[in-house]
Coordinates of C-alpha atoms and ligand atoms in Angstrom, one line a residue:
M1 CA 92.5 71.6 53.6
K2 CA 90.3 68.5 54.5
T3 CA 92.0 65.1 54.8
L4 CA 90.3 61.8 55.2
I5 CA 92.3 58.9 56.6
K6 CA 90.4 55.8 55.4
N7 CA 90.2 52.1 56.4
G8 CA 92.7 52.3 59.2
T9 CA 92.5 50.8 62.7
V10 CA 92.2 53.8 65.0
V11 CA 94.1 53.1 68.3
N12 CA 93.5 55.2 71.4
A13 CA 94.6 54.4 74.9
T14 CA 91.0 53.2 75.6
G15 CA 90.7 50.8 72.7
R16 CA 90.9 50.2 69.0
G17 CA 88.5 49.9 66.0
L18 CA 88.2 50.3 62.3
A19 CA 87.3 53.9 61.6
D20 CA 87.9 56.8 59.2
V21 CA 89.4 60.0 60.5
L22 CA 88.4 63.4 59.0
I23 CA 90.8 66.3 59.6
D24 CA 89.5 69.7 58.7
G25 CA 92.2 72.4 58.8
E26 CA 94.3 71.9 62.0
K27 CA 91.7 69.8 63.9
I28 CA 90.2 66.4 63.9
A29 CA 86.6 67.0 62.8
A30 CA 85.1 63.5 63.0
V31 CA 85.9 59.8 63.6
L32 CA 83.5 57.8 61.4
A33 CA 82.4 54.3 60.8
P34 CA 84.5 53.1 57.8
G35 CA 83.2 54.3 54.5
A36 CA 80.3 56.1 56.2
N37 CA 78.2 58.7 54.6
L38 CA 77.5 61.5 57.0
L39 CA 73.7 62.1 56.8
G40 CA 73.8 61.3 53.1
F41 CA 76.9 63.4 52.6
D42 CA 79.7 61.5 50.8
V43 CA 82.7 62.4 53.0
A44 CA 85.4 60.9 50.7
A45 CA 84.1 62.8 47.7
N46 CA 84.2 66.1 49.5
V47 CA 87.8 66.3 50.9
D48 CA 91.0 67.5 49.3
R49 CA 93.0 64.4 50.1
V50 CA 92.3 60.8 50.9
I51 CA 94.9 58.7 52.6
D52 CA 94.4 54.9 52.6
A53 CA 95.5 53.4 55.9
G54 CA 94.2 49.9 55.2
G55 CA 96.0 47.4 57.4
K56 CA 97.7 50.1 59.4
Y57 CA 97.3 51.8 62.8
V58 CA 96.1 55.3 63.1
I59 CA 97.3 56.7 66.4
P60 CA 97.6 60.1 68.1
G61 CA 101.0 61.7 67.4
G62 CA 103.7 60.8 69.9
I63 CA 104.5 63.3 72.7
D64 CA 108.0 63.2 74.1
A65 CA 107.8 65.1 77.4
H66 CA 111.5 65.0 78.1
T67 CA 114.0 66.5 75.6
H68 CA 117.0 68.8 75.8
M69 CA 117.5 70.5 72.4
E70 CA 120.7 72.6 72.3
M71 CA 121.1 72.4 76.0
P72 CA 124.3 74.0 77.4
F73 CA 125.7 71.2 79.5
G74 CA 128.9 69.3 80.5
G75 CA 131.2 72.0 78.9
T76 CA 129.4 71.8 75.6
Q77 CA 125.9 72.0 74.1
A78 CA 123.5 69.2 73.1
S79 CA 124.1 68.6 69.4
D80 CA 120.5 68.7 68.2
T81 CA 119.1 72.2 67.8
F82 CA 115.4 72.8 68.0
E83 CA 115.4 72.6 64.2
T84 CA 117.3 69.3 63.8
G85 CA 115.9 67.7 66.9
T86 CA 112.2 68.3 66.2
R87 CA 112.7 67.2 62.5
A88 CA 114.2 63.9 63.8
A89 CA 111.3 63.6 66.2
A90 CA 108.8 64.0 63.3
W91 CA 110.6 61.2 61.3
G92 CA 109.9 59.0 64.3
G93 CA 106.2 59.8 64.7
T94 CA 106.5 62.3 67.5
T95 CA 104.4 65.4 66.9
S96 CA 105.0 67.3 70.2
I97 CA 107.9 67.7 72.6
V98 CA 108.2 69.3 76.0
D99 CA 111.8 70.6 76.4
F100 CA 113.5 72.1 79.4
V101 CA 114.3 75.7 80.0
V102 CA 117.6 75.8 81.9
Q103 CA 118.2 78.1 84.8
Y104 CA 121.6 77.7 86.4
A105 CA 122.3 78.9 90.0
G106 CA 122.3 82.7 90.2
E107 CA 120.4 83.3 87.0
S108 CA 117.0 84.8 86.6
V109 CA 114.3 82.2 85.9
L110 CA 112.2 84.5 83.8
E111 CA 115.2 85.8 81.7
R112 CA 116.1 82.2 81.0
Y113 CA 112.6 81.4 80.0
A114 CA 112.5 84.3 77.6
A115 CA 115.8 83.1 76.1
W116 CA 114.4 79.6 75.5
Q117 CA 111.3 81.0 73.8
E118 CA 113.6 82.9 71.6
K119 CA 115.8 79.8 70.8
A120 CA 112.8 77.7 69.8
S121 CA 110.7 80.3 68.1
G122 CA 110.4 79.7 64.3
E123 CA 112.7 76.7 64.5
C124 CA 110.6 73.7 65.3
A125 CA 109.0 71.2 62.9
I126 CA 106.5 70.1 65.5
D127 CA 104.7 71.6 68.4
Y128 CA 106.7 72.2 71.6
G129 CA 106.1 73.1 75.2
F130 CA 108.5 73.9 78.1
H131 CA 109.2 72.7 81.6
Q132 CA 111.3 75.0 83.7
I133 CA 114.5 73.8 85.5
L134 CA 115.0 75.5 88.8
S135 CA 118.6 75.3 90.1
D136 CA 118.7 77.5 93.2
V137 CA 115.3 78.3 94.5
Q138 CA 115.5 82.1 95.1
D139 CA 112.5 84.1 96.3
S140 CA 112.2 85.5 92.8
S141 CA 112.0 81.9 91.5
L142 CA 108.9 81.3 93.5
T143 CA 107.0 84.3 92.0
A144 CA 108.4 83.2 88.6
M145 CA 106.7 79.8 89.2
D146 CA 103.3 81.5 89.5
E147 CA 104.0 83.6 86.4
L148 CA 105.1 80.6 84.3
V149 CA 102.0 78.6 85.2
N150 CA 100.0 81.4 83.7
E151 CA 102.2 81.3 80.6
G152 CA 101.5 77.6 80.1
V153 CA 104.6 76.2 81.8
S154 CA 103.1 74.1 84.6
S155 CA 106.0 71.9 85.6
F156 CA 109.3 72.5 87.3
K157 CA 112.3 70.2 87.4
L158 CA 114.6 70.1 90.4
F159 CA 117.9 68.2 90.8
M160 CA 119.2 66.2 93.8
A161 CA 122.5 65.8 92.0
Y162 CA 125.0 67.9 89.9
K163 CA 126.5 70.1 92.7
G164 CA 127.5 73.5 91.4
V165 CA 125.4 73.0 88.2
F166 CA 121.8 72.2 89.0
L167 CA 121.7 70.9 92.6
S168 CA 119.0 72.1 95.0
D169 CA 119.4 71.3 98.7
D170 CA 116.4 69.8 100.5
G171 CA 115.3 73.1 101.9
Q172 CA 115.2 74.7 98.4
I173 CA 113.3 71.6 97.2
V174 CA 110.7 72.0 99.9
K175 CA 110.3 75.7 99.1
A176 CA 109.6 75.0 95.5
M177 CA 107.3 72.1 96.4
Q178 CA 105.3 74.3 98.8
R179 CA 104.8 76.8 95.9
A180 CA 103.8 74.0 93.6
A181 CA 101.3 72.7 96.1
Q182 CA 99.8 76.2 96.1
N183 CA 99.7 76.9 92.4
G184 CA 98.8 73.3 91.3
S185 CA 102.0 72.8 89.2
M186 CA 104.0 69.6 88.9
I187 CA 107.4 69.0 90.5
M188 CA 109.7 66.9 88.4
M189 CA 112.7 65.4 90.1
H190 CA 116.1 64.2 89.1
A191 CA 116.4 61.7 91.9
E192 CA 120.0 60.7 92.6
N193 CA 121.9 61.3 95.8
G194 CA 124.5 63.7 94.3
S195 CA 126.9 63.9 97.3
V196 CA 127.3 60.1 97.4
I197 CA 127.9 60.0 93.7
D198 CA 130.4 62.9 93.8
L199 CA 132.4 60.9 96.5
L200 CA 132.3 57.7 94.5
V201 CA 133.4 59.5 91.3
Q202 CA 136.3 61.2 93.1
Q203 CA 137.4 57.8 94.6
A204 CA 137.2 56.0 91.3
V205 CA 139.2 58.7 89.4
A206 CA 141.8 58.8 92.2
A207 CA 142.2 55.0 91.9
G208 CA 142.8 55.3 88.2
N209 CA 139.4 53.9 87.2
T210 CA 138.7 56.6 84.5
G211 CA 136.9 54.6 81.7
P212 CA 133.2 55.2 80.8
L213 CA 132.2 51.9 82.6
Y214 CA 132.8 53.7 85.9
H215 CA 130.1 56.2 85.2
G216 CA 127.5 53.5 85.9
L217 CA 129.5 51.9 88.7
T218 CA 129.7 55.3 90.6
R219 CA 125.9 55.9 90.3
P220 CA 124.6 52.9 92.1
W221 CA 120.9 52.1 92.4
Q222 CA 121.0 52.8 96.2
A223 CA 121.7 56.5 95.3
E224 CA 118.6 56.5 93.1
E225 CA 116.4 54.7 95.5
E226 CA 117.4 56.9 98.4
A227 CA 116.8 60.1 96.5
T228 CA 113.5 58.8 95.1
H229 CA 112.4 58.0 98.6
R230 CA 113.5 61.4 100.0
A231 CA 111.7 63.2 97.2
I232 CA 108.6 61.3 97.9
M233 CA 108.8 62.2 101.6
L234 CA 109.3 65.9 100.8
A235 CA 106.3 65.8 98.4
D236 CA 104.2 64.1 101.1
L237 CA 105.2 66.8 103.6
T238 CA 104.3 69.6 101.2
G239 CA 101.4 68.1 99.2
A240 CA 103.1 68.7 95.9
P241 CA 102.5 66.4 93.0
L242 CA 105.8 64.7 92.1
Y243 CA 107.0 63.2 88.8
I244 CA 110.3 61.2 89.0
V245 CA 112.1 61.6 85.7
H246 CA 114.3 58.9 84.0
V247 CA 113.8 56.1 86.5
S248 CA 116.2 53.2 85.9
A249 CA 116.4 51.2 89.1
K250 CA 113.8 48.7 90.1
Q251 CA 114.2 49.8 93.7
A252 CA 113.2 53.3 92.7
V253 CA 110.1 51.9 91.0
A254 CA 109.2 50.1 94.2
Q255 CA 109.4 53.5 96.1
I256 CA 107.1 55.1 93.5
A257 CA 104.6 52.1 93.6
S258 CA 104.5 52.3 97.4
A259 CA 103.8 56.1 97.4
R260 CA 101.0 55.5 94.8
D261 CA 99.6 52.8 97.0
N262 CA 99.5 55.3 99.8
G263 CA 97.4 57.6 97.6
Q264 CA 100.1 60.1 96.8
N265 CA 100.3 62.0 93.5
V266 CA 103.6 60.4 92.6
F267 CA 104.4 59.4 89.0
G268 CA 107.3 57.8 87.2
E269 CA 108.9 58.1 83.8
T270 CA 111.3 55.7 82.2
C271 CA 113.2 55.9 78.9
P272 CA 113.9 53.5 76.1
Q273 CA 117.5 53.1 77.2
Y274 CA 116.4 51.6 80.5
L275 CA 114.1 49.2 78.7
Y276 CA 116.7 48.0 76.2
L277 CA 120.3 48.9 77.1
S278 CA 122.4 47.9 80.1
L279 CA 125.7 48.3 81.9
E280 CA 126.8 45.1 80.2
D281 CA 126.5 46.9 76.8
N282 CA 129.2 49.2 78.1
L283 CA 131.4 46.3 79.1
A284 CA 130.9 44.5 75.8
A285 CA 131.7 47.6 73.8
E286 CA 135.2 48.0 75.1
S287 CA 137.0 46.5 72.1
D288 CA 136.0 48.7 69.1
E289 CA 137.7 51.6 67.3
W290 CA 137.2 53.8 70.3
G291 CA 138.8 51.1 72.4
R292 CA 137.7 51.4 76.0
F293 CA 136.0 54.7 75.3
E294 CA 133.2 53.2 73.2
G295 CA 131.0 53.0 76.4
A296 CA 130.8 56.8 76.3
K297 CA 128.0 56.5 73.8
W298 CA 125.8 55.2 76.6
V299 CA 126.8 57.6 79.4
C300 CA 123.6 59.1 80.7
S301 CA 122.1 59.8 84.1
T302 CA 120.5 57.9 85.7
P303 CA 122.9 55.4 84.3
L304 CA 122.3 52.1 82.4
R305 CA 121.9 49.4 85.0
A306 CA 123.1 45.8 85.2
K307 CA 120.8 43.5 83.2
A308 CA 121.8 40.7 85.6
E309 CA 120.1 42.6 88.4
G310 CA 116.7 42.5 86.6
H311 CA 116.1 46.2 86.2
Q312 CA 115.1 46.0 82.5
H313 CA 112.7 43.2 83.0
H314 CA 111.1 45.0 85.9
M315 CA 110.8 48.2 84.0
W316 CA 108.7 46.6 81.3
Q317 CA 106.6 45.0 83.9
S318 CA 106.1 48.3 85.7
L319 CA 104.8 49.8 82.4
R320 CA 102.2 47.0 82.3
T321 CA 101.1 47.5 85.9
N322 CA 101.1 51.3 85.8
D323 CA 103.8 51.5 88.5
I324 CA 105.5 53.6 85.8
Q325 CA 103.2 55.8 83.7
M326 CA 105.2 57.2 80.9
V327 CA 108.1 56.7 78.5
S328 CA 110.1 59.8 77.4
T329 CA 113.5 59.8 75.8
D330 CA 115.5 62.3 77.9
H331 CA 116.9 63.1 74.5
C332 CA 120.2 64.8 75.2
P333 CA 122.5 64.1 72.3
F334 CA 126.2 64.6 72.1
C335 CA 128.6 63.6 69.3
M336 CA 131.6 61.3 70.1
Q337 CA 134.0 63.5 68.2
G338 CA 134.5 66.8 70.0
Q339 CA 131.8 66.3 72.7
K340 CA 131.8 62.9 74.4
D341 CA 135.6 62.8 74.0
L342 CA 135.9 65.6 76.5
G343 CA 136.0 62.7 78.9
L344 CA 138.5 60.5 77.1
T345 CA 140.8 60.4 80.1
D346 CA 138.2 60.9 82.8
F347 CA 134.6 59.5 82.6
S348 CA 133.3 62.3 84.8
K349 CA 134.0 64.8 82.0
I350 CA 131.8 62.9 79.5
P351 CA 128.7 65.0 78.8
N352 CA 125.8 62.9 80.1
G353 CA 123.1 62.0 77.6
I354 CA 121.7 59.7 74.9
G355 CA 119.8 60.7 71.8
S356 CA 116.6 58.8 71.1
V357 CA 113.9 61.3 70.1
E358 CA 113.5 59.7 66.7
H359 CA 113.2 56.2 67.9
R360 CA 110.9 56.2 70.9
M361 CA 107.7 55.3 69.1
D362 CA 109.4 52.4 67.2
L363 CA 111.3 51.0 70.1
L364 CA 108.2 50.9 72.2
Y365 CA 106.2 49.4 69.4
Q366 CA 108.7 46.6 69.3
G367 CA 107.6 46.0 72.9
V368 CA 104.1 45.4 71.5
V369 CA 105.4 43.0 68.9
D370 CA 107.4 41.2 71.6
G371 CA 104.4 40.9 73.8
K372 CA 105.6 43.2 76.6
I373 CA 102.9 45.8 76.4
S374 CA 99.6 46.0 74.6
L375 CA 98.9 48.2 71.5
E376 CA 96.7 50.5 73.6
R377 CA 99.3 50.7 76.3
W378 CA 101.8 51.8 73.7
V379 CA 99.6 54.7 72.7
E380 CA 99.0 55.5 76.3
V381 CA 102.6 55.6 77.6
C382 CA 103.8 57.4 74.4
S383 CA 101.0 59.9 73.8
T384 CA 97.9 59.9 76.0
T385 CA 99.5 59.9 79.4
P386 CA 102.1 62.6 78.5
A387 CA 99.2 64.8 77.3
R388 CA 97.2 64.2 80.6
M389 CA 100.3 64.4 82.8
F390 CA 101.3 67.7 81.5
G391 CA 98.0 69.5 80.8
M392 CA 97.5 69.0 77.1
Y393 CA 94.9 66.3 76.9
G394 CA 92.0 66.9 74.5
Q395 CA 94.2 69.1 72.3
K396 CA 96.8 66.4 72.2
G397 CA 97.1 62.7 73.0
V398 CA 93.9 61.3 71.5
I399 CA 92.2 60.7 68.2
A400 CA 88.8 62.4 68.8
P401 CA 86.8 65.3 67.3
G402 CA 88.2 68.6 68.5
A403 CA 91.7 67.4 69.0
D404 CA 94.6 68.8 67.0
G405 CA 95.2 66.9 63.8
D406 CA 98.4 65.2 65.1
V407 CA 98.1 61.8 63.6
V408 CA 100.6 59.0 62.8
I409 CA 99.9 56.2 60.4
Y410 CA 101.9 53.3 61.6
D411 CA 102.5 50.2 59.5
P412 CA 102.8 47.0 61.5
N413 CA 103.9 45.1 58.4
G414 CA 106.7 47.6 57.7
H415 CA 110.2 47.5 59.0
T416 CA 112.7 50.1 60.3
S417 CA 116.5 49.6 60.5
I418 CA 118.1 52.0 63.0
G419 CA 121.6 53.3 62.7
V420 CA 123.8 55.9 61.0
G421 CA 123.1 56.0 57.3
K422 CA 119.8 54.2 57.9
S423 CA 117.0 55.6 60.0
H424 CA 119.0 58.4 61.7
H425 CA 118.1 62.0 61.4
M426 CA 119.4 63.3 64.7
N427 CA 122.5 65.5 64.6
M428 CA 124.8 62.9 66.1
D429 CA 127.9 61.1 64.7
Y430 CA 126.7 57.8 66.1
S431 CA 123.6 56.1 67.2
A432 CA 123.1 54.6 70.6
W433 CA 120.7 52.3 68.8
E434 CA 122.9 51.1 66.0
G435 CA 121.7 47.8 64.6
Y436 CA 118.3 47.8 66.2
E437 CA 115.6 46.4 63.9
I438 CA 112.0 47.3 64.4
D439 CA 109.0 45.2 63.1
G440 CA 107.0 48.3 62.2
H441 CA 107.3 51.6 60.4
V442 CA 106.2 55.2 60.7
D443 CA 104.5 55.8 57.3
T444 CA 102.8 59.1 57.6
V445 CA 103.0 61.9 60.2
I446 CA 100.5 64.7 60.3
S447 CA 101.0 67.7 62.5
R448 CA 98.0 69.9 63.0
G449 CA 96.5 68.8 59.7
K450 CA 99.7 69.2 57.7
V451 CA 101.5 66.0 56.3
I452 CA 105.1 66.4 57.4
I453 CA 106.3 62.8 56.8
D454 CA 104.9 61.1 53.7
D455 CA 106.2 57.7 52.7
S456 CA 109.7 58.4 53.9
A457 CA 109.8 62.0 52.6
Y458 CA 110.1 65.0 54.9
L459 CA 107.5 67.6 53.9
G460 CA 107.7 69.8 57.0
T461 CA 109.3 73.2 57.4
K462 CA 111.0 74.7 60.4
G463 CA 108.6 77.0 62.1
D464 CA 105.6 74.7 61.5
G465 CA 105.7 73.9 65.2
R466 CA 103.9 76.2 67.6
F467 CA 104.3 76.7 71.4
I468 CA 101.9 74.7 73.4
K469 CA 100.4 76.6 76.3
R470 CA 99.8 73.9 78.8
G471 CA 97.3 73.7 81.6
L472 CA 97.7 72.0 85.0
S473 CA 98.1 68.2 85.1
Q474 CA 95.0 66.3 84.3
Y475 CA 96.4 63.1 85.8
L476 CA 96.2 63.9 89.5
I477 CA 94.5 61.4 91.9
Ligands
LIG1 O1 122.1 62.1 81.1 C1 121.2 62.9 81.1 N1 120.0 62.5 81.6 N2 121.3 64.1 80.6 C2 120.3 65.1 80.5 C3 120.2 65.8 81.8 C4 119.2 65.2 82.8 O2 119.6 64.9 83.9 O3 118.1 64.9 82.4
LIG2 ZN1 117.8 64.5 85.0
LIG3 ZN1 116.8 65.1 81.1
LIG4 ZN1 106.0 51.7 55.5

C-alpha cells in the first residue's frame, strides 16, 4: 500500500515546510516538494491512496513514554488494558507508548518482564515498548538489567517513595546506577522523599484530615526537591544517566537545570496535569455529587501543586528553555466507582493516578495556540525527544525517509471538546479533563502505514501494535 499525504505543512522538531509525504508499506519513503514529479514520475498517479492535508499539520506520531496500562497498584488495577489504553492513545494522535513492567520486592525481574510481554502481546492498537521497574535491587536484578538492555528495554525506573511497594533505599539505587553506568542504560527516578511523606500522611490521618486534598498537602515540594537533589548526587557519584519522571515542583526543575548546567546527563519529564491542573482544583471541587471526595479524581504522585506558588507557569517556561525535555502523561487511570472510592474515608487509600493518554497531543497543542511553546517545540517534547531519549529515533519521532510511517494529520482549524460522552475513549468513568476545549483536532492517524483514525472513525485492530526493541538513549551529552 502506497499513500501520499499531499499539500500539508510538515512539522518536525527542526522546522516546518510545505511538503508531500509518501508512505510505502510501513515506512516513509520520501518527503517531496509539494506536487513534485519524481524524475518525471507522477507520484500522485502511482499511489493507492491520496490524503489531502491542505491547511493542516503533518507531524510524527506522538510518543507517550510514560504509561501504566493494567498496572496492579493501590489494591486494584489501572482501568485501561493494553487494548483500551492504546486505542484511546490512537484517538489522540499517539502512535507509540512506553509502558512499565512492574517488579515488586521479592519478585524475579525477568519473570515479570515475560509476564508483561504476555499481557501486551496481540492487544495493542499502536507500537509499544517497555521500561522495567526495579523495586528491590537484588544481585539477579543487576544481571537482568544487562539481559533486558539486549532485549530492547534500556531504561529502569526506581522509586524513592512507596515503602513496602516499590521503594529502593539509597544503597540499592546506587547499585542499579552503577550497573546502568556500565551498560549504558537510563535510570528513571520517582523522586519524592517517601519516609517524610509517610510521616506526614500518618499525622494527617491521625488528626482526622482524611479528604483527598490532604494527598497534595502531605507531599510537599520540599520532599520532591530533596529527593531530586539526592538522585542527582547519586547519579553524579556513579556516572549513570538520570531521567526524573513526573516533575511538578519548580524547585525540582531548578535542581535538574543546575545539574544540566554542570554537564550531567540529567533530564526531566513533566505531564499535562502539572501544566494545567492545580491543588486549587481539588479545593474548588469539594462541593459536587461526590461531596468532598471529588478531589480524588486528581490524586496522583507527584501531586498537583498550588497554582499560587507559580509551579505551572514555571513548568511551561522550563519547556521553552529545555530545563525540562519531555511531556509524558503518566497515564494511570482508575475509575471513581470501585477504585478511587477505596479511599473514601482515607485519602492515603486512593489509588494514585490520572488518565490522559488520549489528550496529551491536544493539551500540548493548546500550549502552541496560547503562545506558550512553538509548533516545533510541541513536536519535539511530544515525539522527537521521547524517541531520542529512549533509543527509538530514526525509526520513530521524525517525518523523514526511512522512518516508520507513524504520521498524524492535525487540523489547526478543528476543535476538540474533552469529557465523558465527548472526546473520551479511555476506560474511565470520569475525565480529569472534563470541559477542556482545544483549538485543534486530530484528523488522521497513521501507524506504520495503516490509517487507524480517519475523520473520527477508528479503523485499527488490536494486535496492530508491535513491540519496539529500543536501543540506548540518543540524547546523552
Ligand atoms: O500517581 C501516579 N503517578 N501513579 C502511577 C505510578 C507512578 O508513580 O508513576
Ligand atoms: Zn512515579
Ligand atoms: Zn508513572
Ligand atoms: Zn478535524
